[in-house]
mmCIF file of C-alpha atoms in Angstrom:
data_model
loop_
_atom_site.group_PDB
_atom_site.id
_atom_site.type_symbol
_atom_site.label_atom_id
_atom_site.label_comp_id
_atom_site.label_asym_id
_atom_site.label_seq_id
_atom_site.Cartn_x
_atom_site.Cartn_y
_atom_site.Cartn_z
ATOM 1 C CA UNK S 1 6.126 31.950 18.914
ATOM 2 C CA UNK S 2 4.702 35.413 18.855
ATOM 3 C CA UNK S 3 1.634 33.868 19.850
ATOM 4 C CA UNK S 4 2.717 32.111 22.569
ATOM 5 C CA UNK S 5 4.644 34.948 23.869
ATOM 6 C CA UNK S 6 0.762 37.033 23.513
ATOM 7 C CA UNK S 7 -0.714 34.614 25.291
ATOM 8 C CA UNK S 8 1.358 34.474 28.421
ATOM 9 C CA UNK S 9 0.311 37.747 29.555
ATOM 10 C CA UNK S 10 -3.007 36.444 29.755
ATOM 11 C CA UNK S 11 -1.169 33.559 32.296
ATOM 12 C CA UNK S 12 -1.966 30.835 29.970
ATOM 13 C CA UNK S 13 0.963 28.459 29.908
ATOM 14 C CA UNK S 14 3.047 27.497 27.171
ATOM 15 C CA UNK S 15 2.489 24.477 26.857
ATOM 16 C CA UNK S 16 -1.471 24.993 26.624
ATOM 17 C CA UNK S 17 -0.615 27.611 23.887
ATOM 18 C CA UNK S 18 1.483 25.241 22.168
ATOM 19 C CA UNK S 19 -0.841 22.610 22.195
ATOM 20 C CA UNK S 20 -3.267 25.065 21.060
ATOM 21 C CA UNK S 21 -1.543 26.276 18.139
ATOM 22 C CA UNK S 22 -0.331 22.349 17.063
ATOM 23 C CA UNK S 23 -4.649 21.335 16.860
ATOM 24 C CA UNK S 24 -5.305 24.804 15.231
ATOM 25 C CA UNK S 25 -3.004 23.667 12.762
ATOM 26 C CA UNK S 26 -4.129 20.760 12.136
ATOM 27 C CA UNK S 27 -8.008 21.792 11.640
ATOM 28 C CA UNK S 28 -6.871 23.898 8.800
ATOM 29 C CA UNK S 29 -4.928 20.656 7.380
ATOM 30 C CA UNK S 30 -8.047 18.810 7.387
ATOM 31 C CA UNK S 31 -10.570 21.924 6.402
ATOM 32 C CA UNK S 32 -8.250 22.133 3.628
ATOM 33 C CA UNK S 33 -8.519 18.201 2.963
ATOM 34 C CA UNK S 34 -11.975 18.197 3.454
ATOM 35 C CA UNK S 35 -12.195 21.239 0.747
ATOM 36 C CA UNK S 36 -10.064 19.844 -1.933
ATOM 37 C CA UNK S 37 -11.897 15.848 -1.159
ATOM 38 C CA UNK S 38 -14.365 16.312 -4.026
ATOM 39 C CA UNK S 39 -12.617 17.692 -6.571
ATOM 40 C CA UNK S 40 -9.855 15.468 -6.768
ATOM 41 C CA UNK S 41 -12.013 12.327 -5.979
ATOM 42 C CA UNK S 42 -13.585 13.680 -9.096
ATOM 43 C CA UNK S 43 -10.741 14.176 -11.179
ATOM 44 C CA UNK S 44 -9.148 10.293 -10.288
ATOM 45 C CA UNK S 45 -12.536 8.841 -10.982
ATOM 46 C CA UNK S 46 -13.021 10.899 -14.333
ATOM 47 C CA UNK S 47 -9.111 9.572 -14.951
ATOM 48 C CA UNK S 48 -10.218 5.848 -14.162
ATOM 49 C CA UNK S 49 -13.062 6.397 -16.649
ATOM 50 C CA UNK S 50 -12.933 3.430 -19.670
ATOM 51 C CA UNK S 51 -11.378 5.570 -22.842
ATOM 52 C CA UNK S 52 -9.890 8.606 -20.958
ATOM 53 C CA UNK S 53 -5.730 7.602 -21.508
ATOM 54 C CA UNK S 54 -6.880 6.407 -24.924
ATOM 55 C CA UNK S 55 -8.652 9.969 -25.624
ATOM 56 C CA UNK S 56 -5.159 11.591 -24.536
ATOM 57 C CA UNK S 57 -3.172 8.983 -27.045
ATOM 58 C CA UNK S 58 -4.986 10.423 -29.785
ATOM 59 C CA UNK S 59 -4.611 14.063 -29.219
ATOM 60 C CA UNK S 60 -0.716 13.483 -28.706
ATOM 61 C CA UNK S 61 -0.376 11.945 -31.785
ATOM 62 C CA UNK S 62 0.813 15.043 -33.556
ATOM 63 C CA UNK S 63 3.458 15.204 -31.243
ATOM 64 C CA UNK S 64 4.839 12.123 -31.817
ATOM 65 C CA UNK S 65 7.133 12.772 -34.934
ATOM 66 C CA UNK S 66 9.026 15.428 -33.320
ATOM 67 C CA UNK S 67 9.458 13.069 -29.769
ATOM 68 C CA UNK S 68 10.849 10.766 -31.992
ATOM 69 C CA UNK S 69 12.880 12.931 -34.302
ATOM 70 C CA UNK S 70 14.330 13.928 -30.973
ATOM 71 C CA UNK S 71 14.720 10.886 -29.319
ATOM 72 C CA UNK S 72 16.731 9.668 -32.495
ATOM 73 C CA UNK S 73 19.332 13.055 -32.379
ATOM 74 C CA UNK S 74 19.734 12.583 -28.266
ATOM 75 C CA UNK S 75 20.606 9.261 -29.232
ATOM 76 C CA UNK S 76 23.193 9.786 -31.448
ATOM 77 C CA UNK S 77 24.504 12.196 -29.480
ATOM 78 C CA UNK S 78 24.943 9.571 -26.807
ATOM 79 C CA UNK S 79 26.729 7.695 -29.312
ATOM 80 C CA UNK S 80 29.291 10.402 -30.031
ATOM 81 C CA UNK S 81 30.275 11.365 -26.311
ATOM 82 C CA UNK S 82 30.467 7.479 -25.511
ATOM 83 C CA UNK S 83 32.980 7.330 -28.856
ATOM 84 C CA UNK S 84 30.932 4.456 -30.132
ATOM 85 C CA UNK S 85 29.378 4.282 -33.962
ATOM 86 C CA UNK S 86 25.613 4.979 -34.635
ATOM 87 C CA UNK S 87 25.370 0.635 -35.107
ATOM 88 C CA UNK S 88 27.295 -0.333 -31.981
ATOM 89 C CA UNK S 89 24.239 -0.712 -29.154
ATOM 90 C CA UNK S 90 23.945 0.661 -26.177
ATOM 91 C CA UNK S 91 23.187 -1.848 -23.201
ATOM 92 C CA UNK S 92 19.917 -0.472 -21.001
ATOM 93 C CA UNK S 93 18.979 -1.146 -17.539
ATOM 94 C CA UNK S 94 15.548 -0.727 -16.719
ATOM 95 C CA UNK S 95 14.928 -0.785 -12.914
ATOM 96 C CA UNK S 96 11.488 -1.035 -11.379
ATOM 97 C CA UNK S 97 11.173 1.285 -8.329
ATOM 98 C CA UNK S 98 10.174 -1.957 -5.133
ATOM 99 C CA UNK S 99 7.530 -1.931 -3.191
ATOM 100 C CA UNK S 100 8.902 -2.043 -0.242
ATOM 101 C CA UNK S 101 11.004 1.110 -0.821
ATOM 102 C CA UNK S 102 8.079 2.747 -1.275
ATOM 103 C CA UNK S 103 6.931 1.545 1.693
ATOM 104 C CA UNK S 104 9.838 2.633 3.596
ATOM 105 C CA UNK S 105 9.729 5.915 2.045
ATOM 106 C CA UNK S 106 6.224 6.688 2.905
ATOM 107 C CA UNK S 107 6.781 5.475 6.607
ATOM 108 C CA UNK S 108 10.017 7.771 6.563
ATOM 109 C CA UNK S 109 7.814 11.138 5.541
ATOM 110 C CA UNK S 110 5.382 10.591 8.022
ATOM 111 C CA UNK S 111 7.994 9.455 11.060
ATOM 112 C CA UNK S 112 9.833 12.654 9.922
ATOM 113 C CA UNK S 113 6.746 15.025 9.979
ATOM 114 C CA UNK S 114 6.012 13.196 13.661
ATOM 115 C CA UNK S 115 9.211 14.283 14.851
ATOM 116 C CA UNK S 116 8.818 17.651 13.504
ATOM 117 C CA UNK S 117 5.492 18.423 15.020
ATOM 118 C CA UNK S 118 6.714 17.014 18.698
ATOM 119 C CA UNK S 119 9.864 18.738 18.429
ATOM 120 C CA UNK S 120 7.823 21.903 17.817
ATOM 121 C CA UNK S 121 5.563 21.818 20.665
ATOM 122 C CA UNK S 122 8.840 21.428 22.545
ATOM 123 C CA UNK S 123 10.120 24.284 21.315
ATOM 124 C CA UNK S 124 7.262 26.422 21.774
ATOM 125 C CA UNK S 125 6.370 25.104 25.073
ATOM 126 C CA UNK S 126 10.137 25.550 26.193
ATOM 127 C CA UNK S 127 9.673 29.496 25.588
ATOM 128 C CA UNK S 128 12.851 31.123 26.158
ATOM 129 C CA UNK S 129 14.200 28.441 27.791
ATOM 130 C CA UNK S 130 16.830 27.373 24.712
ATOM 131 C CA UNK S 131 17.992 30.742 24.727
ATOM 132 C CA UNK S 132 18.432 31.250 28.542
ATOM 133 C CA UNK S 133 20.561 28.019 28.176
ATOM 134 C CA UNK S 134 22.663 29.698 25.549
ATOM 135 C CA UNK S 135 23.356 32.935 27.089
ATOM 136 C CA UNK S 136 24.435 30.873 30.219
ATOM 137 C CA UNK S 137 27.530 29.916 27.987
ATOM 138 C CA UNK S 138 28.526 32.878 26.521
ATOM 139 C CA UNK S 139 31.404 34.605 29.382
ATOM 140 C CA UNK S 140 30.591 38.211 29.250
ATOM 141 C CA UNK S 141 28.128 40.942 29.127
ATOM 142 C CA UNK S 142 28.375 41.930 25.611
ATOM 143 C CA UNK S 143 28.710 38.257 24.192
ATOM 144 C CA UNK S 144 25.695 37.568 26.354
ATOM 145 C CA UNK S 145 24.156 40.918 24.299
ATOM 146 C CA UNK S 146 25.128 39.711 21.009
ATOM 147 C CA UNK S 147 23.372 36.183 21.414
ATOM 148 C CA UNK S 148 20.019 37.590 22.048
ATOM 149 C CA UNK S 149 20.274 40.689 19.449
ATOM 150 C CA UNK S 150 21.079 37.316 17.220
ATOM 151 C CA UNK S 151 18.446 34.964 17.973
ATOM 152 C CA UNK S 152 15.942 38.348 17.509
ATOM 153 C CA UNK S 153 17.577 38.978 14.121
ATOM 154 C CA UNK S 154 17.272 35.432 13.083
ATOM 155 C CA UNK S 155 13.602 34.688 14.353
ATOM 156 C CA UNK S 156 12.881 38.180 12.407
ATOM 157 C CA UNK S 157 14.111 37.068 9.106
ATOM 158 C CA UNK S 158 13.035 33.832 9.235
ATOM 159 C CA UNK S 159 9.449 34.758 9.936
ATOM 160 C CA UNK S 160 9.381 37.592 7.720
ATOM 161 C CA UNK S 161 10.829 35.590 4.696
ATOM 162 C CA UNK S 162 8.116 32.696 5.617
ATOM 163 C CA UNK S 163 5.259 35.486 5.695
ATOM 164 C CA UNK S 164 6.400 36.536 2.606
ATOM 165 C CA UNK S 165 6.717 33.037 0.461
ATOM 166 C CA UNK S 166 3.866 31.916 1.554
ATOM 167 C CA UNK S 167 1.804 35.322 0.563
ATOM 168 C CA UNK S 168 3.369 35.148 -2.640
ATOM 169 C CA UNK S 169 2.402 31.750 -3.030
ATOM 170 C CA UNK S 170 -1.273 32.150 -2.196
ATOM 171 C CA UNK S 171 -1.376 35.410 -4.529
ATOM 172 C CA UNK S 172 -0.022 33.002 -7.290
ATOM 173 C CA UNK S 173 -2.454 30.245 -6.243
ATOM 174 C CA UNK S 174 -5.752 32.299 -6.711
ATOM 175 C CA UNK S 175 -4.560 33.471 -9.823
ATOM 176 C CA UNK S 176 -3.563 30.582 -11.669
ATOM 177 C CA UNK S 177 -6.685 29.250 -10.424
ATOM 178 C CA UNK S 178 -8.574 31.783 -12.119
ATOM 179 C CA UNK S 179 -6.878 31.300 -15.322
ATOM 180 C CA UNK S 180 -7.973 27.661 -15.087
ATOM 181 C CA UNK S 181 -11.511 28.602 -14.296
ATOM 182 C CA UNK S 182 -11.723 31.555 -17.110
ATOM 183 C CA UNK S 183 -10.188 28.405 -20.095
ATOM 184 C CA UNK S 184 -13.431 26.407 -18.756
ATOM 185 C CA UNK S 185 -10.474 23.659 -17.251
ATOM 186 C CA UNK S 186 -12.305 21.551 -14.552
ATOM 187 C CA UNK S 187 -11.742 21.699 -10.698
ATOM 188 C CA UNK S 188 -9.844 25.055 -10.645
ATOM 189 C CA UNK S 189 -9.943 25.598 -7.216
ATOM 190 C CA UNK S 190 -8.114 22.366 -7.052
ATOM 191 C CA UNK S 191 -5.702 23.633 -9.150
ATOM 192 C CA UNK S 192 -4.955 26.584 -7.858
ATOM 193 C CA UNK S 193 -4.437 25.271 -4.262
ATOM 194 C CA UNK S 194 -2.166 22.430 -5.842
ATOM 195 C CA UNK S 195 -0.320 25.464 -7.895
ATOM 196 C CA UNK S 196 0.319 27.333 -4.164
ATOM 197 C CA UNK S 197 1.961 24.333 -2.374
ATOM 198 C CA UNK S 198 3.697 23.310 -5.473
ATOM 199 C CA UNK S 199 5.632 26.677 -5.815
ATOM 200 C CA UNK S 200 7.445 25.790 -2.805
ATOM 201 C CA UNK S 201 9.223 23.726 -3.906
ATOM 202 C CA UNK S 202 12.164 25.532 -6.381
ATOM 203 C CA UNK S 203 11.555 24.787 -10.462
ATOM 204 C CA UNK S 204 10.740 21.242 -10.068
ATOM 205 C CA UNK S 205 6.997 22.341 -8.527
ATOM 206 C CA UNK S 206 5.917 24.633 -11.270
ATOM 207 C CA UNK S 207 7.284 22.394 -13.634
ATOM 208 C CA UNK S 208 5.026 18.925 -12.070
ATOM 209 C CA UNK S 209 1.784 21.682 -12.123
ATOM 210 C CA UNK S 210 2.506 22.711 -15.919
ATOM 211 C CA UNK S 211 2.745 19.223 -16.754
ATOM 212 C CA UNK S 212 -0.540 17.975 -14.739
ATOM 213 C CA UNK S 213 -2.723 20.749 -15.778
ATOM 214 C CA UNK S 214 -1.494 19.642 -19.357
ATOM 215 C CA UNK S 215 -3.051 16.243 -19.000
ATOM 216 C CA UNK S 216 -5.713 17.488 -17.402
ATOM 217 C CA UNK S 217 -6.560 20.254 -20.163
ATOM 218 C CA UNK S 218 -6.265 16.980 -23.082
ATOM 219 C CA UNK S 219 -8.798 15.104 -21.584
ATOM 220 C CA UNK S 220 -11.252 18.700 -21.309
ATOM 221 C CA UNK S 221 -10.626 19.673 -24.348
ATOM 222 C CA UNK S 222 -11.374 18.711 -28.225
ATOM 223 C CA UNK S 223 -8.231 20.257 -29.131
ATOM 224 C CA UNK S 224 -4.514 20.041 -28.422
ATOM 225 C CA UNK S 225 -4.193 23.347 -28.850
ATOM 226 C CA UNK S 226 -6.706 24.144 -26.450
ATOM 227 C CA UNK S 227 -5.162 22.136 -24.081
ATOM 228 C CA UNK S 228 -1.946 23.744 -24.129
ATOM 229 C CA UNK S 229 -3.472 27.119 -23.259
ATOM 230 C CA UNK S 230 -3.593 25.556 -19.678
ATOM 231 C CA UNK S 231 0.442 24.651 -19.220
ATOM 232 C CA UNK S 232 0.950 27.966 -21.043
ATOM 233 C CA UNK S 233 -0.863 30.211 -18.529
ATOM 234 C CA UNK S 234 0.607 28.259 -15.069
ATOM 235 C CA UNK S 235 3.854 28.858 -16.431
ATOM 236 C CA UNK S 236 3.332 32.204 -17.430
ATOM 237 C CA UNK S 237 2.583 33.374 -14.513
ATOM 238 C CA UNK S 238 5.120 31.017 -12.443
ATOM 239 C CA UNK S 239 7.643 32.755 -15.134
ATOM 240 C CA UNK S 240 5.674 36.545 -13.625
ATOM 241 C CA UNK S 241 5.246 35.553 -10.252
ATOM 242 C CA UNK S 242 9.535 34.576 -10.215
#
């Protein structure tokens, strides 16, 4: 908004500075795409390669015993909270996710980023106009005051905390990327951008990049102890970084 608010001094109308800002947007969407292409074309066709998964099986192996040592005690733990005996069994459901809710959920992302994208060129073309509307309402002077000291306060915040996130995130993202690159793990740069848009998204983000860089880092490496150095550094600094 700040932009568009710059760029109406030069008499360039909103909506032209919306626009503007929507397709400046999106080039850096698909620079970014266009970037990151490669290296993860390289990583699913290095995945897809004939003995890769069984590779990983065999480095896992000595984790096995403890998965199912553990396995066994959550199970007879279930036992005990359902009040059953360790011989009684338990009845499982397995449920295959359908394709067509897949489907469904793919077309519901995108028809919800569509929406967001025209409802922000609204917004941004609208200027002030949302606000003007708003004041209209309120009956006197001061409440009138109060709305737009508000809507200041909240744009302020808002942008600030966004500035700041997304700093942070980038920060985090060259940095975990380096740790990649300095363990000899392949495609860091495609880790580290995946390790920036992942740590929006609270705990469950840095725990899907520990886990992927994990796989990743058994099929690079002779070692499973090698391989853990990658999962150990992302979520070291995730652990720094929060």
């Amino acid at each position: 908004k700040p932009i568009v608010f710059w760029l109406e001094k030069f008499r360039i109308p909103n909506s032209v500075s919306a626009a503007g800002i929507l397709l400046a947007f999106a080039g850096v969407v698909a620079l970014g795409i266009n970037v990151l292409w490669e290296p993860a074309n390289h990583w699913f066709a290095t995945m897809s390669e004939p003995g890769y998964l069984e590779s990983i099986g065999e480095k896992l192996k000595p984790m096995q015993k403890p998965l199912e040592e553990l396995e066994k005690a959550g199970e007879k733990l279930e036992h005990l909270t359902a009040g059953k005996s360790e011989d009684e069994p338990i009845e499982v459901q397995i449920e295959q996710p359908r394709l067509g809710y897949l489907v469904n959920s793919t077309w519901g992302v995108l028809g919800g980023m569509a929406i967001m994208l025209v409802l922000l060129f609204f917004l941004l073309a609208g200027g002030d106009q949302f606000l003007l509307k708003l004041v209209e309402l309120m009956p006197t002077w001061g409440d009138k005051r109060r709305i737009v000291d508000l809507s200041k306060e909240i744009q302020h915040q808002i942008s600030s905390y966004l500035f700041t996130i997304t700093a942070i995130n980038i920060g985090l993202g060259v940095v975990i990327g380096l740790g990649m690159w300095l363990i000899g793990l392949s495609n860091p740069l495609l880790w580290g951008v995946m390790a920036g848009l992942l740590n929006y998204i609270p705990f469950a983000g840095p725990a899907i990049g520990a886990v992927l860089v994990f796989i990743v880092g058994l099929g690079d490496f002779s070692t499973l102890e090698q391989a853990s150095l990658a999962p150990l550094i992302y979520i070291s600094l995730n652990v720094l970084e929060a």
